[in-house]
Amino acid sequence: MNIQAGIIGVTGYAGSELLRILLRHEGISVRYLGSRRLLSPKPLGELLPSFRGTSALVVRPFRLKEALEACDVLFLALPHGTAMKLVPQIFRKKSIKVVDFSGDFRLASKASFRKAYHLGHCASALLKEAVYGLPEWNREAIRSARLVANPGCYPTAALLALAPLAVAGLLASEGLVVDAKSGLTGAGRSLREDLLFSEVNEDVRAYRVNQHQHMPEMEQELRRMNGRKVQLTFVPHLVPLDRGLYATVYAPLTKALTEKGLRSLYRRAYEKEPFIQLLPEEAWPQAKSVAGSNRCEIGLRLAPGGKRVILLSAIDNLGKGAAGQAVQNMNLLFDLEETQGLLP
Amino acid sequence: MNIQAGIIGVTGYAGSELLRILLRHEGISVRYLGSRRLLSPKPLGELLPSFRGTSALVVRPFRLKEALEACDVLFLALPHGTAMKLVPQIFRKKSIKVVDFSGDFRLASKASFRKAYHLGHCASALLKEAVYGLPEWNREAIRSARLVANPGCYPTAALLALAPLAVAGLLASEGLVVDAKSGLTGAGRSLREDLLFSEVNEDVRAYRVNQHQHMPEMEQELRRMNGRKVQLTFVPHLVPLDRGLYATVYAPLTKALTEKGLRSLYRRAYEKEPFIQLLPEEAWPQAKSVAGSNRCEIGLRLAPGGKRVILLSAIDNLGKGAAGQAVQNMNLLFDLEETQGLLP
Amino acid sequence: MNIQAGIIGVTGYAGSELLRILLRHEGISVRYLGSRRLLSPKPLGELLPSFRGTSALVVRPFRLKEALEACDVLFLALPHGTAMKLVPQIFRKKSIKVVDFSGDFRLASKASFRKAYHLGHCASALLKEAVYGLPEWNREAIRSARLVANPGCYPTAALLALAPLAVAGLLASEGLVVDAKSGLTGAGRSLREDLLFSEVNEDVRAYRVNQHQHMPEMEQELRRMNGRKVQLTFVPHLVPLDRGLYATVYAPLTKALTEKGLRSLYRRAYEKEPFIQLLPEEAWPQAKSVAGSNRCEIGLRLAPGGKRVILLSAIDNLGKGAAGQAVQNMNLLFDLEETQGLLP
Amino acid sequence: MNIQAGIIGVTGYAGSELLRILLRHEGISVRYLGSRRLLSPKPLGELLPSFRGTSALVVRPFRLKEALEACDVLFLALPHGTAMKLVPQIFRKKSIKVVDFSGDFRLASKASFRKAYHLGHCASALLKEAVYGLPEWNREAIRSARLVANPGCYPTAALLALAPLAVAGLLASEGLVVDAKSGLTGAGRSLREDLLFSEVNEDVRAYRVNQHQHMPEMEQELRRMNGRKVQLTFVPHLVPLDRGLYATVYAPLTKALTEKGLRSLYRRAYEKEPFIQLLPEEAWPQAKSVAGSNRCEIGLRLAPGGKRVILLSAIDNLGKGAAGQAVQNMNLLFDLEETQGLLP
């Protein structure tokens, strides 16, 4: 029998991409679509033109009771600060699985959360329980979780690139640089003048230079993997495309590697991973080649001397960077085939 | 009386942008337009639709004799490997000024040239004479030059960002990273499948990772400024826009700076420069805000601890990164107002 | 048991989109991929980065013998003038089904073909046999065909918009205008300077004004539907996006309609069609909302007076305009569910 | 001595393009910049990044008194419905010239205005006095005007294409179609969700199908030129680029023309016009080739039979479609060279 799923926040870019995937997923029935912006129920196709004629679903003004009745799993595709209010209510009423897209449950401590989001945490008791949903490096914990914190798009791309080095304890504690380029759906469907077409088109710009809220998330996970603190410099940029997140990572090592040793490290880490594509020498990731998929492409080059690695990592920010990864997590939560419903 | 100018290679993106600027420049008369691709003369507007109806100029199959007769200054907007054959012939026949857009005369030694371009140099006697045309840091030498090597677009953006640190001897010798994002006119008007609209649109991709031919140029100039070797890691990327070059530079320092000290260093370096725009705190460069101009926007942030600087630098790759800078150099060569004909 | 399929011309945009669909189609096994441009076999992912890591398929230099051995159905995604040489050879050797993407078998007469393509037809005996593959209006003939001529992208969008009027005999014989806007994948993966990113980006341009080779195809089918000749004015334009074909049709009628009568005519024609989405009043098609799908969105408005209709029709030029429609045709040829493997 | 100019509404796209042109215009000093959105004065470069470092001008919260003191001419770049309140106040206080960008003074009658804009007109006494600012067809009236109604972008492109036929009385009264494609700056800098980058990028869409407020403006001017009513069908579309307005016009004639007769009609009309570029046979306008200029490119083809003309017309919607044309009008108002400050 199919799993019953609900989405809260379906009108955002991540929420609607999630719905697109779930509608193709044969193990899932979408039973509830909620939006906090609605005052009365509306046909999906009226809110999101790309669903016109493909689905008779209706989006409802969000009410928790309705959502809980219908579903085995709830996806929360809401701005940060919202899920932390909602999840305790959910668990009080029903024991279901929750996959949260926001940053609310990704950081292990109240203090880090406050520092990253400039906001107190109102459900800090759940921070310990929440499981960081990066399946390639946290698969077993996810399987038995109740609350999965779906990783941020920047951390997903950067961590998939860095994890094999970190887990081997090879990351030097200083000098790590992550330079990331994101398409505009990554900025969300927010009504901001600087996101109008004529402001963004034909532009490249950095923002929140070395102060983005995803930095503590990356540092936390790197520390967990590497066994000790890694200091990070991080600059995100907006580039004029819809989908795509490209992370270029400059990683100083604790000891020199050979190109062969480096490749073999990555091959061992990823050769069985269905969604990680390690590219051969002289081939480099392209945002376009992963668009619409749940894949991550990774390219590597050792700098002369062998003590620095350049890592390139491309994902679809709405795919592996949000909705695709959420479905991968859900597949694990319900013991389904991990790749089900996802484009490789 | 006006200076008579000629352009060889006017049909490329840099050549045609140069023409656009020269036609607005009141001290210049464009007397010769040559193309090596033509078999017979053609009206400019037929080759380049944006000149339809704005100019009665004709482009001619390139013949040196014709070019030399007409001109006081020749701009060479040709692929690398071509100018080095042409310039000795030019100087043999007539003592005119030459501004070369290619990499042929930017590197001081035959050996570096061979390493960067995989090609022997056939006019190495001129390498010493050629002057590197970055006016903000080489103004006096340019004024009295005969042959100006117009800098590459990546080096222009990176060097303008780094020079104040380098000249103060503050750049550490290891760990410098330049991550650059270029619009597509930077790749030239070459008939390559990977440059077709549907290949590049909605894509981000790195290329020639840490092996781009502009690396030795940056390293040479940084060494000259910094007083000792600086090892560079450089990754260029293509992003889907026409014009714009964005360099994000991660610079380790030899000693810790304060934010105030850093800003004052840059203010002193650039406050009188008409084309360098130092942005205030929390403002970041935008490729779009320099498009069509000869400006370079620079933004700064010190990383915690004060021993690393993040520098952001945006230019129009066809403006300050090519044709604009060439005109700035020409203004210096002929003792004109340095800003004449250029949009600030 | 699965149907065995082969694609010749898989490296073009239509061919690779077809492969993408067939790989998801559960009734099909892709057994042969050929390209006339190859000299030796190559892994698919090397030729087309978006298939890296998703498929172990190999593309072979095209040889008919190999293709025929492997397959029950061959898709020909080749430039016009090529299929007409190939199809007679195919049928001589093996009785299989052929779906041709080119214009070679769409026109019923040798003379029209010569006029449209400036080329003599070398397999005119097959012109009568070939079936025009517009399923919504030719379903029964397609089911029993051997050779399906997959319609052009412009004719698909225009005919789906016009057919209900034409079949009802309501189209006036003069004054019909089709103004179409196409994304760049519609122009194919041809190495032409005018298709480089920096030529097409930020541009709109008309081409082959009232002389496009798809005009006779539209006129032929309209005549067949309308019962008498319809004179057409047709201007195609290129607009800077990857996928999307938007036809705005201005249709004079033989008699005045009411808005209600018009809508009811279209509702009757399309209410059971899974891929045709008739939009309600005041809603207009969007290229983006059909991208990646096999859908056609149609919007309508009657001009004051009731004797002119404005029809808007949007398809994905690679979907319903090429590969999607080809799969829909194949589903009919093999008695599969018509929607199988296709996104609604 | 220079003319003193002021702009009200400088932060919109048309207003800021106007400022860009005026700053290059040697006969003008910009003395006042006002914005109704501001609460306190702000440096221009903070509001509009592309002016950072190029101008020390300050934008002030709009106060009429300040504006009037400083200026000989005021440009109103405001939404419709605003200028009609402002202009009577201006004229009451000071006799200066006004160029209005909105639709408020383009229609000759109160009734047409109400029909087009769904709003009563509160300064209808000025409707008769206002002069329609299409210099190529209304030059003498503009020279002596006090209030110029700068034409809409769609009417500019369509009327320049149609005027030679209309003035010769050749336009048939029925069947005229204008299909227009506009870049996004044409939609203004309005905070609307449907104008966000990720909504518009990779999309084409029609809007206000046959009900756009520019229709009565086109019909009024065509009637004036043609001598009798011309019924128009008009569909505007948004296409994903910044600047460019492309009108494809399908015009039925009152009598058959030859290609030669048609071209000679257009040549006579436009051969002395500095901003109108009539393209030769088989050459078609490109939005990109007029971007940034005040030019209009026009291409022509007669349909078989000679009784229909296809006209293609491309302008920059911010250039000839708004700010460029406003400056051209201002040049006429003050007896300057008509082309001064404008790129041909």
mmCIF file with all atom_site columns, C-alpha atoms in Angstrom, chain C residues 1-8 22 25-33 64-76 90-91 93-100 143 145-148 326 329-336:
data_model
loop_
_atom_site.group_PDB
_atom_site.id
_atom_site.type_symbol
_atom_site.label_atom_id
_atom_site.label_alt_id
_atom_site.label_comp_id
_atom_site.label_asym_id
_atom_site.label_entity_id
_atom_site.label_seq_id
_atom_site.pdbx_PDB_ins_code
_atom_site.Cartn_x
_atom_site.Cartn_y
_atom_site.Cartn_z
_atom_site.occupancy
_atom_site.B_iso_or_equiv
_atom_site.pdbx_formal_charge
_atom_site.auth_seq_id
_atom_site.auth_comp_id
_atom_site.auth_asym_id
_atom_site.auth_atom_id
_atom_site.pdbx_PDB_model_num
ATOM 1  C CA . MET C 1 1   ? 8.243  -8.383 -23.733 1.00 0.00 ? 1   MET C CA 1
ATOM 2  C CA . ASN C 1 2   ? 9.728  -5.020 -24.394 1.00 0.00 ? 2   ASN C CA 1
ATOM 3  C CA . ILE C 1 3   ? 9.872  -3.345 -27.756 1.00 0.00 ? 3   ILE C CA 1
ATOM 4  C CA . GLN C 1 4   ? 13.425 -2.905 -29.062 1.00 0.00 ? 4   GLN C CA 1
ATOM 5  C CA . ALA C 1 5   ? 14.148 0.627  -30.228 1.00 0.00 ? 5   ALA C CA 1
ATOM 6  C CA . GLY C 1 6   ? 16.960 2.323  -32.088 1.00 0.00 ? 6   GLY C CA 1
ATOM 7  C CA . ILE C 1 7   ? 17.763 5.968  -32.651 1.00 0.00 ? 7   ILE C CA 1
ATOM 8  C CA . ILE C 1 8   ? 19.779 7.285  -35.556 1.00 0.00 ? 8   ILE C CA 1
ATOM 9  C CA . LEU C 1 22  ? 12.741 6.175  -23.947 1.00 0.00 ? 22  LEU C CA 1
ATOM 10 C CA . HIS C 1 25  ? 9.593  4.279  -20.790 1.00 0.00 ? 25  HIS C CA 1
ATOM 11 C CA . GLU C 1 26  ? 8.934  0.901  -19.226 1.00 0.00 ? 26  GLU C CA 1
ATOM 12 C CA . GLY C 1 27  ? 7.710  -0.763 -22.395 1.00 0.00 ? 27  GLY C CA 1
ATOM 13 C CA . ILE C 1 28  ? 10.869 -0.016 -24.373 1.00 0.00 ? 28  ILE C CA 1
ATOM 14 C CA . SER C 1 29  ? 14.442 -1.218 -24.454 1.00 0.00 ? 29  SER C CA 1
ATOM 15 C CA . VAL C 1 30  ? 16.887 1.012  -26.235 1.00 0.00 ? 30  VAL C CA 1
ATOM 16 C CA . ARG C 1 31  ? 19.047 -1.322 -28.274 1.00 0.00 ? 31  ARG C CA 1
ATOM 17 C CA . TYR C 1 32  ? 20.816 0.821  -30.787 1.00 0.00 ? 32  TYR C CA 1
ATOM 18 C CA . LEU C 1 33  ? 22.178 4.350  -30.874 1.00 0.00 ? 33  LEU C CA 1
ATOM 19 C CA . LEU C 1 64  ? 22.115 0.143  -41.143 1.00 0.00 ? 64  LEU C CA 1
ATOM 20 C CA . LYS C 1 65  ? 22.762 -3.571 -40.723 1.00 0.00 ? 65  LYS C CA 1
ATOM 21 C CA . GLU C 1 66  ? 23.519 -3.229 -37.039 1.00 0.00 ? 66  GLU C CA 1
ATOM 22 C CA . ALA C 1 67  ? 20.528 -0.982 -36.503 1.00 0.00 ? 67  ALA C CA 1
ATOM 23 C CA . LEU C 1 68  ? 18.142 -3.387 -38.209 1.00 0.00 ? 68  LEU C CA 1
ATOM 24 C CA . GLU C 1 69  ? 19.324 -6.470 -36.376 1.00 0.00 ? 69  GLU C CA 1
ATOM 25 C CA . ALA C 1 70  ? 18.628 -4.961 -33.023 1.00 0.00 ? 70  ALA C CA 1
ATOM 26 C CA . CYS C 1 71  ? 15.321 -3.178 -33.418 1.00 0.00 ? 71  CYS C CA 1
ATOM 27 C CA . ASP C 1 72  ? 11.554 -3.329 -33.844 1.00 0.00 ? 72  ASP C CA 1
ATOM 28 C CA . VAL C 1 73  ? 11.319 0.398  -34.373 1.00 0.00 ? 73  VAL C CA 1
ATOM 29 C CA . LEU C 1 74  ? 13.800 2.940  -35.684 1.00 0.00 ? 74  LEU C CA 1
ATOM 30 C CA . PHE C 1 75  ? 13.629 6.638  -34.947 1.00 0.00 ? 75  PHE C CA 1
ATOM 31 C CA . LEU C 1 76  ? 15.363 8.803  -37.530 1.00 0.00 ? 76  LEU C CA 1
ATOM 32 C CA . ILE C 1 90  ? 15.270 -0.124 -44.387 1.00 0.00 ? 90  ILE C CA 1
ATOM 33 C CA . PHE C 1 91  ? 12.016 -1.461 -45.789 1.00 0.00 ? 91  PHE C CA 1
ATOM 34 C CA . LYS C 1 93  ? 15.703 -5.377 -45.652 1.00 0.00 ? 93  LYS C CA 1
ATOM 35 C CA . LYS C 1 94  ? 13.254 -5.694 -42.796 1.00 0.00 ? 94  LYS C CA 1
ATOM 36 C CA . SER C 1 95  ? 9.679  -4.929 -42.056 1.00 0.00 ? 95  SER C CA 1
ATOM 37 C CA . ILE C 1 96  ? 9.989  -2.673 -39.070 1.00 0.00 ? 96  ILE C CA 1
ATOM 38 C CA . LYS C 1 97  ? 8.315  0.523  -37.960 1.00 0.00 ? 97  LYS C CA 1
ATOM 39 C CA . VAL C 1 98  ? 9.963  3.851  -38.692 1.00 0.00 ? 98  VAL C CA 1
ATOM 40 C CA . VAL C 1 99  ? 9.296  7.223  -37.074 1.00 0.00 ? 99  VAL C CA 1
ATOM 41 C CA . ASP C 1 100 ? 10.979 9.981  -39.048 1.00 0.00 ? 100 ASP C CA 1
ATOM 42 C CA . ARG C 1 143 ? -2.012 2.858  -35.504 1.00 0.00 ? 143 ARG C CA 1
ATOM 43 C CA . ALA C 1 145 ? 1.201  2.765  -40.282 1.00 0.00 ? 145 ALA C CA 1
ATOM 44 C CA . ARG C 1 146 ? 4.645  1.468  -41.103 1.00 0.00 ? 146 ARG C CA 1
ATOM 45 C CA . LEU C 1 147 ? 6.217  4.885  -41.650 1.00 0.00 ? 147 LEU C CA 1
ATOM 46 C CA . VAL C 1 148 ? 5.198  7.827  -39.492 1.00 0.00 ? 148 VAL C CA 1
ATOM 47 C CA . ALA C 1 326 ? 7.401  10.627 -31.638 1.00 0.00 ? 326 ALA C CA 1
ATOM 48 C CA . ASN C 1 329 ? 3.218  7.912  -32.165 1.00 0.00 ? 329 ASN C CA 1
ATOM 49 C CA . MET C 1 330 ? 5.280  4.862  -31.237 1.00 0.00 ? 330 MET C CA 1
ATOM 50 C CA . ASN C 1 331 ? 2.853  4.031  -28.454 1.00 0.00 ? 331 ASN C CA 1
ATOM 51 C CA . LEU C 1 332 ? 0.084  4.006  -31.053 1.00 0.00 ? 332 LEU C CA 1
ATOM 52 C CA . LEU C 1 333 ? 2.130  1.925  -33.496 1.00 0.00 ? 333 LEU C CA 1
ATOM 53 C CA . PHE C 1 334 ? 2.641  -0.787 -30.888 1.00 0.00 ? 334 PHE C CA 1
ATOM 54 C CA . ASP C 1 335 ? -0.754 -0.625 -29.189 1.00 0.00 ? 335 ASP C CA 1
ATOM 55 C CA . LEU C 1 336 ? 0.655  0.651  -25.937 1.00 0.00 ? 336 LEU C CA 1
#
